[in-house]
């Protein structure tokens, strides 16, 4: 059945600069400040960072250009943009799966993203009132443990974060998104710089953090210890680098596509991409430079996993001069970063409901936000009541078998849906959409170096790179 493409024109961003800010706000989030440090810590540092940077440069940049281009050409939510492009290219309607899988991934990601952002919200008053002053490692673990063991507290903070996000999106482009982002993003950069300065001044471990981040040790990446204490070869770290690159740049699920749909025609996609990617990468590195010196100077566990910034950092903040202020600022920063990313996770669903189901914008926000809030409850329970509930345990050896609901949603989105979504976008733009249309949308002549580099990367490097890493790490080759 052929679906009609709605004849709706969305409002554009007021300027290319606002698009860059909004897309940077989407990219910079928990992925940079919460995930990047703990995953880098778990994978031994420098070698992982190098691989992450390679994924960003060789796969992230061309895929981001592609995703923005597809969005701008389509001008609609990812599902309807893909429908429109399928019509233009006279291609199989199966390609619209890109839009549907993106919609699903957005719901899945925001449902746990909001719970983690809720932890950060909960930490703001705790930090500000000096709960952590003079605390030791045990005390800090206990406080974090008590928070995540209490479903009611988690539900409260998860609900507040979802409401904050929904209120901004419901107010629309200019009054909601643009206004919030132009305050939050500069605030975020200032806070981060202040924190790096603090880590530099207040600890003597800055050099060690630099060498941890930039001295590659490939053994630390490729070998891990199994449950029996034996050292085993393990490619999971490589898939994690790829997944984190896509997650951190918000690629492969339509967030960037829908933001691209609102980009004025004369803006340069290449320039915008470069600015967004540089800002995102810089924030991840700076977050590492704010966090690792503190972790090292207190001899804390660098491989602590998702609790890294919630258990380890408060110990440091609780024992340092100015810790109450800087600790509070850190969690405010985390909330700002998560908030501007959450906008872009909600927008694709909302745009689709407005276009195809004729909802008013506020109603679309309440419905989609309500559903995501409900799914979020399963994530809340994954940290307490349902912590050891492994719904996929029948998968035996496979990594997903030992994961609870949160673990499954996180793994499936970052390591499967986003890379495969990005791969499908690349294949569509490279092999299906006529190159005359593509080069016109990029405002680039087909013979110029930028276009030819993009074209080479997207025809060959992205499919082979993403395909190989993916198949190898899930054990299919
Ligand atoms: N890029 C965000 C982060 O690093 O936290 C998360 C994210 C936002 C992922 C939007 C995917 C997405 F579509």
Tab-separated table of C-alpha atoms and ligand atoms in Angstrom:
chain	number	residue	atom	x	y	z
A	1	UNK	CA	0.000	0.000	0.000
A	2	UNK	CA	1.480	3.314	-1.002
A	3	UNK	CA	1.270	5.915	1.715
A	4	UNK	CA	0.767	9.512	0.806
A	5	UNK	CA	3.377	11.961	1.945
A	6	UNK	CA	1.734	14.718	4.001
A	7	UNK	CA	1.793	18.128	2.430
A	8	UNK	CA	3.110	20.025	5.432
A	9	UNK	CA	5.832	22.604	5.646
A	10	UNK	CA	7.593	22.844	9.003
A	11	UNK	CA	9.121	26.010	10.368
A	12	UNK	CA	12.844	26.322	9.666
A	13	UNK	CA	15.586	27.110	12.174
A	14	UNK	CA	16.037	30.867	12.411
A	15	UNK	CA	19.629	30.498	11.197
A	16	UNK	CA	22.328	27.969	10.330
A	17	UNK	CA	23.947	28.836	13.669
A	18	UNK	CA	20.826	27.771	15.577
A	19	UNK	CA	20.805	24.483	13.707
A	20	UNK	CA	24.458	23.920	14.624
A	21	UNK	CA	23.703	24.738	18.262
A	22	UNK	CA	20.662	22.468	18.339
A	23	UNK	CA	22.464	19.563	16.676
A	24	UNK	CA	25.453	20.058	18.976
A	25	UNK	CA	23.030	20.073	21.897
A	26	UNK	CA	21.647	16.788	20.598
A	27	UNK	CA	25.083	15.248	20.172
A	28	UNK	CA	26.559	16.435	23.461
A	29	UNK	CA	24.849	14.558	26.246
A	30	UNK	CA	25.058	11.679	28.675
A	31	UNK	CA	26.992	9.916	25.905
A	32	UNK	CA	29.903	12.312	26.333
A	33	UNK	CA	29.881	12.993	30.047
A	34	UNK	CA	28.536	9.767	31.523
A	35	UNK	CA	29.172	7.019	28.931
A	36	UNK	CA	32.431	8.087	27.305
A	37	UNK	CA	34.429	8.216	30.553
A	38	UNK	CA	33.114	4.947	31.965
A	39	UNK	CA	33.357	2.982	28.721
A	40	UNK	CA	36.850	4.351	28.121
A	41	UNK	CA	37.708	3.348	31.679
A	42	UNK	CA	36.362	-0.163	31.167
A	43	UNK	CA	38.275	-0.573	27.898
A	44	UNK	CA	41.664	0.537	29.114
A	45	UNK	CA	41.946	4.113	27.810
A	46	UNK	CA	44.054	5.344	24.854
A	47	UNK	CA	43.550	2.501	22.365
A	48	UNK	CA	39.809	2.726	22.807
A	49	UNK	CA	39.906	6.509	22.396
A	50	UNK	CA	41.927	6.154	19.199
A	51	UNK	CA	39.424	3.711	17.768
A	52	UNK	CA	36.563	5.937	18.846
A	53	UNK	CA	38.157	8.908	17.083
A	54	UNK	CA	38.706	6.821	13.943
A	55	UNK	CA	35.025	5.798	13.981
A	56	UNK	CA	34.001	9.445	14.397
A	57	UNK	CA	36.158	10.643	11.533
A	58	UNK	CA	35.740	7.874	8.976
A	59	UNK	CA	32.183	6.786	9.713
A	60	UNK	CA	30.575	9.501	11.836
A	61	UNK	CA	31.364	12.477	9.598
A	62	UNK	CA	30.080	11.035	6.306
A	63	UNK	CA	27.023	9.496	7.972
A	64	UNK	CA	26.157	12.778	9.669
A	65	UNK	CA	26.405	14.641	6.359
A	66	UNK	CA	24.184	11.992	4.818
A	67	UNK	CA	21.607	12.102	7.577
A	68	UNK	CA	21.323	15.902	7.449
A	69	UNK	CA	21.117	15.785	3.643
A	70	UNK	CA	18.337	13.160	3.654
A	71	UNK	CA	16.443	15.204	6.241
A	72	UNK	CA	16.731	18.467	4.366
A	73	UNK	CA	15.704	16.901	1.058
A	74	UNK	CA	12.725	15.221	2.748
A	75	UNK	CA	11.754	18.196	4.908
A	76	UNK	CA	9.619	16.039	7.211
A	77	UNK	CA	9.828	13.570	10.112
A	78	UNK	CA	12.179	10.657	9.341
A	79	UNK	CA	9.340	8.302	8.377
A	80	UNK	CA	7.742	10.745	5.954
A	81	UNK	CA	11.054	12.071	4.672
A	82	UNK	CA	12.032	8.523	3.754
A	83	UNK	CA	8.639	7.997	2.084
A	84	UNK	CA	9.175	11.112	0.039
A	85	UNK	CA	12.715	10.134	-0.935
A	86	UNK	CA	11.611	6.620	-1.860
A	87	UNK	CA	9.099	8.280	-4.194
A	88	UNK	CA	11.754	10.512	-5.742
A	89	UNK	CA	14.186	7.633	-6.258
A	90	UNK	CA	11.408	5.197	-7.292
A	91	UNK	CA	12.871	2.806	-4.758
A	92	UNK	CA	11.400	0.012	-2.654
A	93	UNK	CA	9.162	1.190	0.214
A	94	UNK	CA	11.253	-1.087	2.424
A	95	UNK	CA	13.687	1.819	2.813
A	96	UNK	CA	11.120	3.597	5.001
A	97	UNK	CA	12.098	1.024	7.638
A	98	UNK	CA	14.915	3.491	8.383
A	99	UNK	CA	12.290	5.918	9.683
A	100	UNK	CA	10.345	3.321	11.659
A	101	UNK	CA	13.400	1.799	13.271
A	102	UNK	CA	14.531	5.321	14.162
A	103	UNK	CA	11.212	6.058	15.797
A	104	UNK	CA	11.457	2.892	17.852
A	105	UNK	CA	15.092	3.569	18.774
A	106	UNK	CA	14.150	7.077	19.916
A	107	UNK	CA	11.469	5.725	22.228
A	108	UNK	CA	13.833	3.061	23.559
A	109	UNK	CA	16.736	5.464	24.147
A	110	UNK	CA	14.709	8.236	25.762
A	111	UNK	CA	13.048	5.713	28.062
A	112	UNK	CA	16.371	4.938	29.772
A	113	UNK	CA	18.058	8.251	29.052
A	114	UNK	CA	15.453	9.990	31.162
A	115	UNK	CA	16.057	7.622	34.078
A	116	UNK	CA	19.810	8.282	34.067
A	117	UNK	CA	19.225	12.029	33.658
A	118	UNK	CA	16.936	11.611	36.692
A	119	UNK	CA	19.919	10.345	38.719
A	120	UNK	CA	21.753	13.545	37.803
A	121	UNK	CA	18.736	15.617	38.850
A	122	UNK	CA	18.580	13.784	42.165
A	123	UNK	CA	22.261	14.517	42.768
A	124	UNK	CA	21.884	18.301	42.418
A	125	UNK	CA	20.128	18.873	45.771
A	126	UNK	CA	22.241	16.162	47.421
A	127	UNK	CA	25.443	17.879	46.323
A	128	UNK	CA	24.214	21.369	47.103
A	129	UNK	CA	23.237	20.507	50.663
A	130	UNK	CA	26.595	18.944	51.460
A	131	UNK	CA	25.387	15.321	51.722
A	132	UNK	CA	28.752	14.153	50.416
A	133	UNK	CA	30.968	16.344	52.576
A	134	UNK	CA	33.785	14.236	54.045
A	135	UNK	CA	32.381	11.012	52.562
A	136	UNK	CA	34.457	7.879	51.893
A	137	UNK	CA	34.134	5.302	49.099
A	138	UNK	CA	31.803	3.099	51.066
A	139	UNK	CA	29.522	5.975	52.025
A	140	UNK	CA	29.286	7.181	48.451
A	141	UNK	CA	28.430	3.701	47.114
A	142	UNK	CA	25.794	3.431	49.792
A	143	UNK	CA	24.146	6.722	48.815
A	144	UNK	CA	24.122	5.789	45.132
A	145	UNK	CA	22.906	2.295	46.002
A	146	UNK	CA	20.105	3.738	48.110
A	147	UNK	CA	18.993	5.990	45.256
A	148	UNK	CA	18.821	3.300	42.604
A	149	UNK	CA	17.296	0.761	44.997
A	150	UNK	CA	14.315	3.034	45.570
A	151	UNK	CA	11.880	2.838	42.629
A	152	UNK	CA	9.768	5.715	43.966
A	153	UNK	CA	12.629	8.178	44.072
A	154	UNK	CA	13.715	7.112	40.600
A	155	UNK	CA	10.181	7.469	39.270
A	156	UNK	CA	9.924	10.946	40.739
A	157	UNK	CA	13.121	12.197	39.054
A	158	UNK	CA	12.416	10.355	35.796
A	159	UNK	CA	8.980	12.025	35.718
A	160	UNK	CA	10.448	15.469	36.355
A	161	UNK	CA	12.979	15.042	33.562
A	162	UNK	CA	10.347	13.815	31.090
A	163	UNK	CA	8.118	16.764	32.002
A	164	UNK	CA	10.964	19.246	31.518
A	165	UNK	CA	11.608	17.797	28.059
A	166	UNK	CA	7.962	17.664	27.061
A	167	UNK	CA	7.313	21.255	28.130
A	168	UNK	CA	10.066	22.589	25.885
A	169	UNK	CA	9.049	20.514	22.846
A	170	UNK	CA	5.372	21.384	23.314
A	171	UNK	CA	6.209	25.102	23.044
A	172	UNK	CA	7.471	24.618	19.494
A	173	UNK	CA	10.573	25.725	17.634
A	174	UNK	CA	11.187	29.348	18.462
A	175	UNK	CA	9.740	29.681	21.949
A	176	UNK	CA	10.751	26.194	23.063
A	177	UNK	CA	13.705	24.548	21.355
A	178	UNK	CA	15.629	27.566	20.097
A	179	UNK	CA	15.275	29.564	23.276
A	180	UNK	CA	16.236	26.669	25.569
A	181	UNK	CA	19.212	25.685	23.462
A	182	UNK	CA	20.659	29.161	23.146
A	183	UNK	CA	20.806	29.399	26.934
A	184	UNK	CA	21.761	25.838	27.822
A	185	UNK	CA	24.538	25.181	25.319
A	186	UNK	CA	26.805	28.125	26.176
A	187	UNK	CA	26.104	27.385	29.854
A	188	UNK	CA	27.220	23.821	29.331
A	189	UNK	CA	30.513	24.811	27.713
A	190	UNK	CA	31.314	27.314	30.448
A	191	UNK	CA	30.574	24.803	33.189
A	192	UNK	CA	32.719	22.174	31.533
A	193	UNK	CA	35.673	24.499	31.149
A	194	UNK	CA	35.343	25.529	34.788
A	195	UNK	CA	35.406	21.872	35.808
A	196	UNK	CA	38.473	21.033	33.726
A	197	UNK	CA	40.200	24.036	35.282
A	198	UNK	CA	39.169	22.759	38.693
A	199	UNK	CA	40.533	19.264	38.021
A	200	UNK	CA	43.780	20.843	36.808
A	201	UNK	CA	44.211	23.057	39.847
A	202	UNK	CA	42.830	20.816	42.562
A	203	UNK	CA	44.615	17.556	41.654
A	204	UNK	CA	48.139	16.696	40.527
A	205	UNK	CA	46.948	13.957	38.192
A	206	UNK	CA	46.237	15.907	35.026
A	207	UNK	CA	49.248	14.480	33.205
A	208	UNK	CA	48.238	10.946	34.107
A	209	UNK	CA	44.732	11.586	32.772
A	210	UNK	CA	46.198	12.882	29.511
A	211	UNK	CA	48.379	9.844	29.089
A	212	UNK	CA	45.505	7.503	29.992
A	213	UNK	CA	43.395	9.120	27.262
A	214	UNK	CA	46.042	9.378	24.580
A	215	UNK	CA	48.614	6.610	25.174
A	216	UNK	CA	47.224	3.622	23.307
A	217	UNK	CA	47.559	0.250	25.013
A	218	UNK	CA	45.967	-2.235	22.631
A	219	UNK	CA	46.207	-5.182	25.007
A	220	UNK	CA	43.958	-3.352	27.438
A	221	UNK	CA	41.368	-2.994	24.673
A	222	UNK	CA	41.549	-6.448	23.143
A	223	UNK	CA	41.930	-8.676	26.185
A	224	UNK	CA	39.640	-8.972	29.169
A	225	UNK	CA	39.385	-11.292	32.112
A	226	UNK	CA	36.523	-13.761	32.116
A	227	UNK	CA	34.610	-14.851	35.203
A	228	UNK	CA	37.302	-17.457	36.040
A	229	UNK	CA	40.061	-14.860	35.990
A	230	UNK	CA	41.499	-16.081	32.662
A	231	UNK	CA	42.622	-13.527	30.103
A	232	UNK	CA	40.592	-13.838	26.910
A	233	UNK	CA	40.609	-12.146	23.521
A	234	UNK	CA	37.557	-9.973	23.114
A	235	UNK	CA	36.304	-7.776	20.307
A	236	UNK	CA	33.428	-6.229	22.236
A	237	UNK	CA	35.510	-3.090	22.833
A	238	UNK	CA	35.639	-2.421	19.105
A	239	UNK	CA	31.877	-2.647	18.742
A	240	UNK	CA	31.536	-0.401	21.782
A	241	UNK	CA	33.710	2.246	20.108
A	242	UNK	CA	31.516	2.133	17.016
A	243	UNK	CA	28.296	2.155	19.039
A	244	UNK	CA	29.513	5.018	21.216
A	245	UNK	CA	30.517	7.052	18.148
A	246	UNK	CA	27.012	6.708	16.696
A	247	UNK	CA	25.306	7.273	20.045
A	248	UNK	CA	27.422	10.269	20.871
A	249	UNK	CA	26.825	11.930	17.500
A	250	UNK	CA	23.082	11.072	17.686
A	251	UNK	CA	23.379	9.221	14.373
A	252	UNK	CA	21.342	6.489	12.770
A	253	UNK	CA	17.932	7.074	14.291
A	254	UNK	CA	16.520	10.210	12.727
A	255	UNK	CA	17.262	12.857	15.369
A	256	UNK	CA	19.752	14.555	13.127
A	257	UNK	CA	17.506	13.862	10.131
A	258	UNK	CA	14.568	15.714	11.643
A	259	UNK	CA	16.803	18.612	12.701
A	260	UNK	CA	18.148	18.623	9.126
A	261	UNK	CA	14.583	18.833	7.850
A	262	UNK	CA	14.312	22.270	9.450
A	263	UNK	CA	17.613	23.499	7.973
A	264	UNK	CA	17.307	26.402	5.507
A	265	UNK	CA	18.193	25.409	1.932
A	266	UNK	CA	21.160	27.733	1.565
A	267	UNK	CA	23.056	26.413	4.630
A	268	UNK	CA	26.203	24.377	4.128
A	269	UNK	CA	25.808	20.807	5.340
A	270	UNK	CA	29.552	20.124	5.292
A	271	UNK	CA	30.409	23.120	7.446
A	272	UNK	CA	27.658	22.389	9.909
A	273	UNK	CA	28.761	18.748	10.218
A	274	UNK	CA	32.361	19.664	10.925
A	275	UNK	CA	31.362	22.133	13.653
A	276	UNK	CA	29.041	19.634	15.337
A	277	UNK	CA	31.566	16.789	15.227
A	278	UNK	CA	34.410	18.934	16.569
A	279	UNK	CA	32.259	20.259	19.413
A	280	UNK	CA	31.022	16.772	20.332
A	281	UNK	CA	34.477	15.227	20.339
A	282	UNK	CA	35.930	18.114	22.294
A	283	UNK	CA	33.277	17.756	24.985
A	284	UNK	CA	33.952	14.030	25.370
A	285	UNK	CA	37.695	14.637	25.751
A	286	UNK	CA	37.152	17.570	28.107
A	287	UNK	CA	34.764	15.463	30.187
A	288	UNK	CA	37.524	12.852	30.416
A	289	UNK	CA	39.959	15.566	31.492
A	290	UNK	CA	37.557	16.803	34.154
A	291	UNK	CA	36.803	13.334	35.512
A	292	UNK	CA	39.945	11.159	35.265
A	293	UNK	CA	42.311	13.418	37.271
A	294	UNK	CA	39.831	13.252	40.152
A	295	UNK	CA	39.392	9.507	39.811
A	296	UNK	CA	43.177	9.004	39.806
A	297	UNK	CA	43.948	11.346	42.651
A	298	UNK	CA	41.584	9.461	44.958
A	299	UNK	CA	42.686	6.044	43.744
A	300	UNK	CA	39.110	5.297	42.655
A	301	UNK	CA	38.096	2.428	40.370
A	302	UNK	CA	38.371	3.577	36.782
A	303	UNK	CA	36.441	0.546	35.507
A	304	UNK	CA	33.507	1.249	37.830
A	305	UNK	CA	30.985	1.164	34.956
A	306	UNK	CA	27.758	3.197	34.830
A	307	UNK	CA	28.241	4.321	38.445
A	308	UNK	CA	31.575	6.039	37.632
A	309	UNK	CA	30.428	9.646	37.733
A	310	UNK	CA	27.795	8.961	40.394
A	311	UNK	CA	29.885	7.024	42.900
A	312	UNK	CA	33.459	8.085	42.368
A	313	UNK	CA	33.203	11.785	41.638
A	314	UNK	CA	31.123	12.675	44.704
A	315	UNK	CA	33.854	11.197	46.929
A	316	UNK	CA	36.285	13.616	45.414
A	317	UNK	CA	33.910	16.553	45.505
A	318	UNK	CA	33.055	15.724	49.099
A	319	UNK	CA	36.674	15.988	50.158
A	320	UNK	CA	37.977	18.944	48.202
A	321	UNK	CA	37.901	22.649	48.736
A	322	UNK	CA	35.011	24.129	46.742
A	323	UNK	CA	33.595	20.647	46.249
A	324	UNK	CA	30.039	21.584	47.137
A	325	UNK	CA	29.912	24.274	44.473
A	326	UNK	CA	31.793	22.383	41.775
A	327	UNK	CA	30.021	19.137	42.532
A	328	UNK	CA	26.655	20.837	42.210
A	329	UNK	CA	27.774	22.506	38.991
A	330	UNK	CA	28.885	19.153	37.600
A	331	UNK	CA	25.443	17.618	37.973
A	332	UNK	CA	23.766	20.753	36.634
A	333	UNK	CA	26.026	20.367	33.612
A	334	UNK	CA	25.006	16.739	33.216
A	335	UNK	CA	21.321	17.682	33.321
A	336	UNK	CA	21.765	20.492	30.760
A	337	UNK	CA	23.587	18.146	28.428
A	338	UNK	CA	20.980	15.413	28.784
A	339	UNK	CA	18.109	17.850	28.374
A	340	UNK	CA	19.245	19.256	25.011
A	341	UNK	CA	19.754	15.677	23.755
A	342	UNK	CA	16.347	14.577	24.969
A	343	UNK	CA	14.720	17.273	22.798
A	344	UNK	CA	16.103	15.577	19.724
A	345	UNK	CA	15.005	12.137	20.894
A	346	UNK	CA	11.395	13.286	21.233
A	347	UNK	CA	11.170	15.483	18.129
A	348	UNK	CA	11.065	12.720	15.436
A	349	UNK	CA	8.019	11.020	17.011
A	350	UNK	CA	6.268	14.325	17.642
A	351	UNK	CA	6.851	15.541	14.073
A	352	UNK	CA	5.471	12.262	12.728
A	353	UNK	CA	2.320	12.431	14.895
A	354	UNK	CA	1.723	16.021	13.772
A	355	UNK	CA	2.210	15.203	10.090
A	356	UNK	CA	0.551	11.838	9.725
A	357	UNK	CA	-1.952	11.666	12.554
A	358	UNK	CA	-2.939	15.339	12.485
A	359	UNK	CA	-2.218	15.843	16.193
A	360	UNK	CA	-1.672	19.322	17.564
A	361	UNK	CA	1.941	19.697	18.694
A	362	UNK	CA	1.106	19.686	22.427
A	363	UNK	CA	-1.101	16.593	22.075
A	364	UNK	CA	1.598	14.797	20.110
A	365	UNK	CA	4.031	15.610	22.922
A	366	UNK	CA	1.738	14.344	25.685
A	367	UNK	CA	0.967	11.106	23.891
A	368	UNK	CA	4.520	10.189	22.858
A	369	UNK	CA	6.035	11.499	26.091
A	370	UNK	CA	3.474	9.523	28.092
A	371	UNK	CA	4.337	6.283	26.304
A	372	UNK	CA	8.062	6.866	26.760
A	373	UNK	CA	7.501	7.648	30.442
A	374	UNK	CA	5.712	4.315	30.812
A	375	UNK	CA	8.495	2.354	29.106
A	376	UNK	CA	10.867	4.273	31.374
A	377	UNK	CA	9.267	2.574	34.377
A	378	UNK	CA	10.719	-0.743	33.166
A	379	UNK	CA	14.139	0.897	33.213
A	380	UNK	CA	13.535	2.251	36.702
A	381	UNK	CA	12.775	-1.299	37.861
A	382	UNK	CA	15.886	-2.649	36.077
A	383	UNK	CA	17.981	-1.086	38.833
A	384	UNK	CA	16.121	-2.695	41.706
A	385	UNK	CA	13.116	-5.064	41.607
A	386	UNK	CA	13.916	-6.408	38.132
A	387	UNK	CA	17.691	-6.086	38.357
A	388	UNK	CA	18.378	-9.767	37.827
A	389	UNK	CA	15.515	-10.368	35.443
A	390	UNK	CA	17.176	-11.402	32.171
A	391	UNK	CA	14.393	-11.724	29.606
A	392	UNK	CA	16.748	-13.022	26.900
A	393	UNK	CA	18.550	-15.610	29.023
A	394	UNK	CA	17.576	-18.311	26.482
A	395	UNK	CA	20.207	-16.839	24.132
A	396	UNK	CA	22.887	-18.749	26.050
A	397	UNK	CA	26.407	-17.509	25.323
A	398	UNK	CA	25.371	-14.302	23.630
A	399	UNK	CA	26.054	-11.036	25.465
A	400	UNK	CA	22.379	-10.041	25.553
A	401	UNK	CA	21.505	-13.157	27.536
A	402	UNK	CA	22.999	-11.722	30.719
A	403	UNK	CA	21.399	-8.296	30.441
A	404	UNK	CA	18.373	-6.925	32.221
A	405	UNK	CA	15.827	-4.694	30.474
A	406	UNK	CA	17.956	-1.547	30.714
A	407	UNK	CA	21.010	-3.459	29.457
A	408	UNK	CA	19.071	-4.838	26.502
A	409	UNK	CA	17.643	-1.455	25.479
A	410	UNK	CA	21.054	0.182	25.781
A	411	UNK	CA	22.894	-2.548	23.882
A	412	UNK	CA	20.279	-2.944	21.152
A	413	UNK	CA	20.079	0.780	20.417
A	414	UNK	CA	23.759	1.772	20.631
A	415	UNK	CA	25.375	-1.335	19.249
A	416	UNK	CA	22.744	-2.578	16.796
A	417	UNK	CA	20.007	-0.161	15.763
A	418	UNK	CA	22.064	3.029	15.416
A	419	UNK	CA	24.986	1.535	13.454
A	420	UNK	CA	22.600	-0.425	11.219
A	421	UNK	CA	20.363	2.644	10.801
A	422	UNK	CA	23.401	4.704	9.776
A	423	UNK	CA	24.504	1.926	7.441
A	424	UNK	CA	21.086	1.831	5.771
A	425	UNK	CA	21.099	5.625	5.331
A	426	UNK	CA	24.549	5.388	3.764
A	427	UNK	CA	23.495	2.618	1.387
A	428	UNK	CA	20.367	4.519	0.388
A	429	UNK	CA	22.202	7.783	-0.282
A	430	UNK	CA	25.098	6.104	-2.058
A	431	UNK	CA	23.469	3.429	-4.158
A	432	UNK	CA	19.795	4.358	-4.469
A	433	UNK	CA	19.317	8.123	-4.516
A	434	UNK	CA	20.475	9.625	-7.854
A	435	UNK	CA	23.792	11.429	-7.365
A	436	UNK	CA	22.506	14.554	-9.157
A	437	UNK	CA	19.932	15.012	-6.396
A	438	UNK	CA	22.489	14.384	-3.669
A	439	UNK	CA	25.072	16.818	-4.982
A	440	UNK	CA	22.410	19.482	-5.458
A	441	UNK	CA	21.226	19.064	-1.868
A	442	UNK	CA	24.808	19.373	-0.635
A	443	UNK	CA	25.252	22.490	-2.822
A	444	UNK	CA	28.423	20.817	-4.102
A	445	UNK	CA	29.406	20.048	-7.711
A	446	UNK	CA	29.890	16.300	-8.242
A	447	UNK	CA	33.513	16.750	-9.271
A	448	UNK	CA	34.727	18.688	-6.229
A	449	UNK	CA	37.013	17.155	-3.632
A	450	UNK	CA	34.565	17.355	-0.720
A	451	UNK	CA	31.838	15.625	-2.695
A	452	UNK	CA	34.147	12.944	-4.008
A	453	UNK	CA	35.589	12.253	-0.548
A	454	UNK	CA	32.099	11.986	0.915
A	455	UNK	CA	31.036	9.765	-1.957
A	456	UNK	CA	33.996	7.399	-1.551
A	457	UNK	CA	33.528	7.122	2.212
A	458	UNK	CA	29.815	6.522	1.963
A	459	UNK	CA	29.986	4.021	-0.935
A	460	UNK	CA	32.758	1.871	0.476
A	461	UNK	CA	34.232	2.804	3.841
A	462	UNK	CA	30.977	3.116	5.814
A	463	UNK	CA	29.346	-0.111	4.575
A	464	UNK	CA	32.520	-2.160	4.897
A	465	UNK	CA	33.564	-0.585	8.201
A	466	UNK	CA	30.207	-0.765	9.952
A	467	UNK	CA	29.392	-4.146	8.375
A	468	UNK	CA	32.662	-5.806	9.380
A	469	UNK	CA	32.787	-4.457	12.929
A	470	UNK	CA	29.186	-5.403	13.447
A	471	UNK	CA	29.327	-8.935	12.038
A	472	UNK	CA	32.638	-9.728	13.684
A	473	UNK	CA	31.648	-8.559	17.134
A	474	UNK	CA	28.329	-10.315	17.219
A	475	UNK	CA	30.199	-13.431	16.176
A	476	UNK	CA	28.605	-13.894	12.745
A	477	UNK	CA	31.956	-13.960	10.896
B	1	LIG	N1	24.005	11.994	21.501
B	1	LIG	C1	23.399	11.878	22.786
B	1	LIG	C2	24.465	11.694	23.833
B	1	LIG	O1	25.655	11.607	23.500
B	1	LIG	O2	24.125	11.626	25.007
B	1	LIG	C3	22.393	10.754	22.866
B	1	LIG	C4	21.514	10.613	21.688
B	1	LIG	C5	20.669	11.660	21.303
B	1	LIG	C6	21.584	9.467	20.947
B	1	LIG	C7	19.904	11.523	20.164
B	1	LIG	C8	20.817	9.322	19.814
B	1	LIG	C9	19.988	10.366	19.447
B	1	LIG	F1	19.307	10.237	18.378
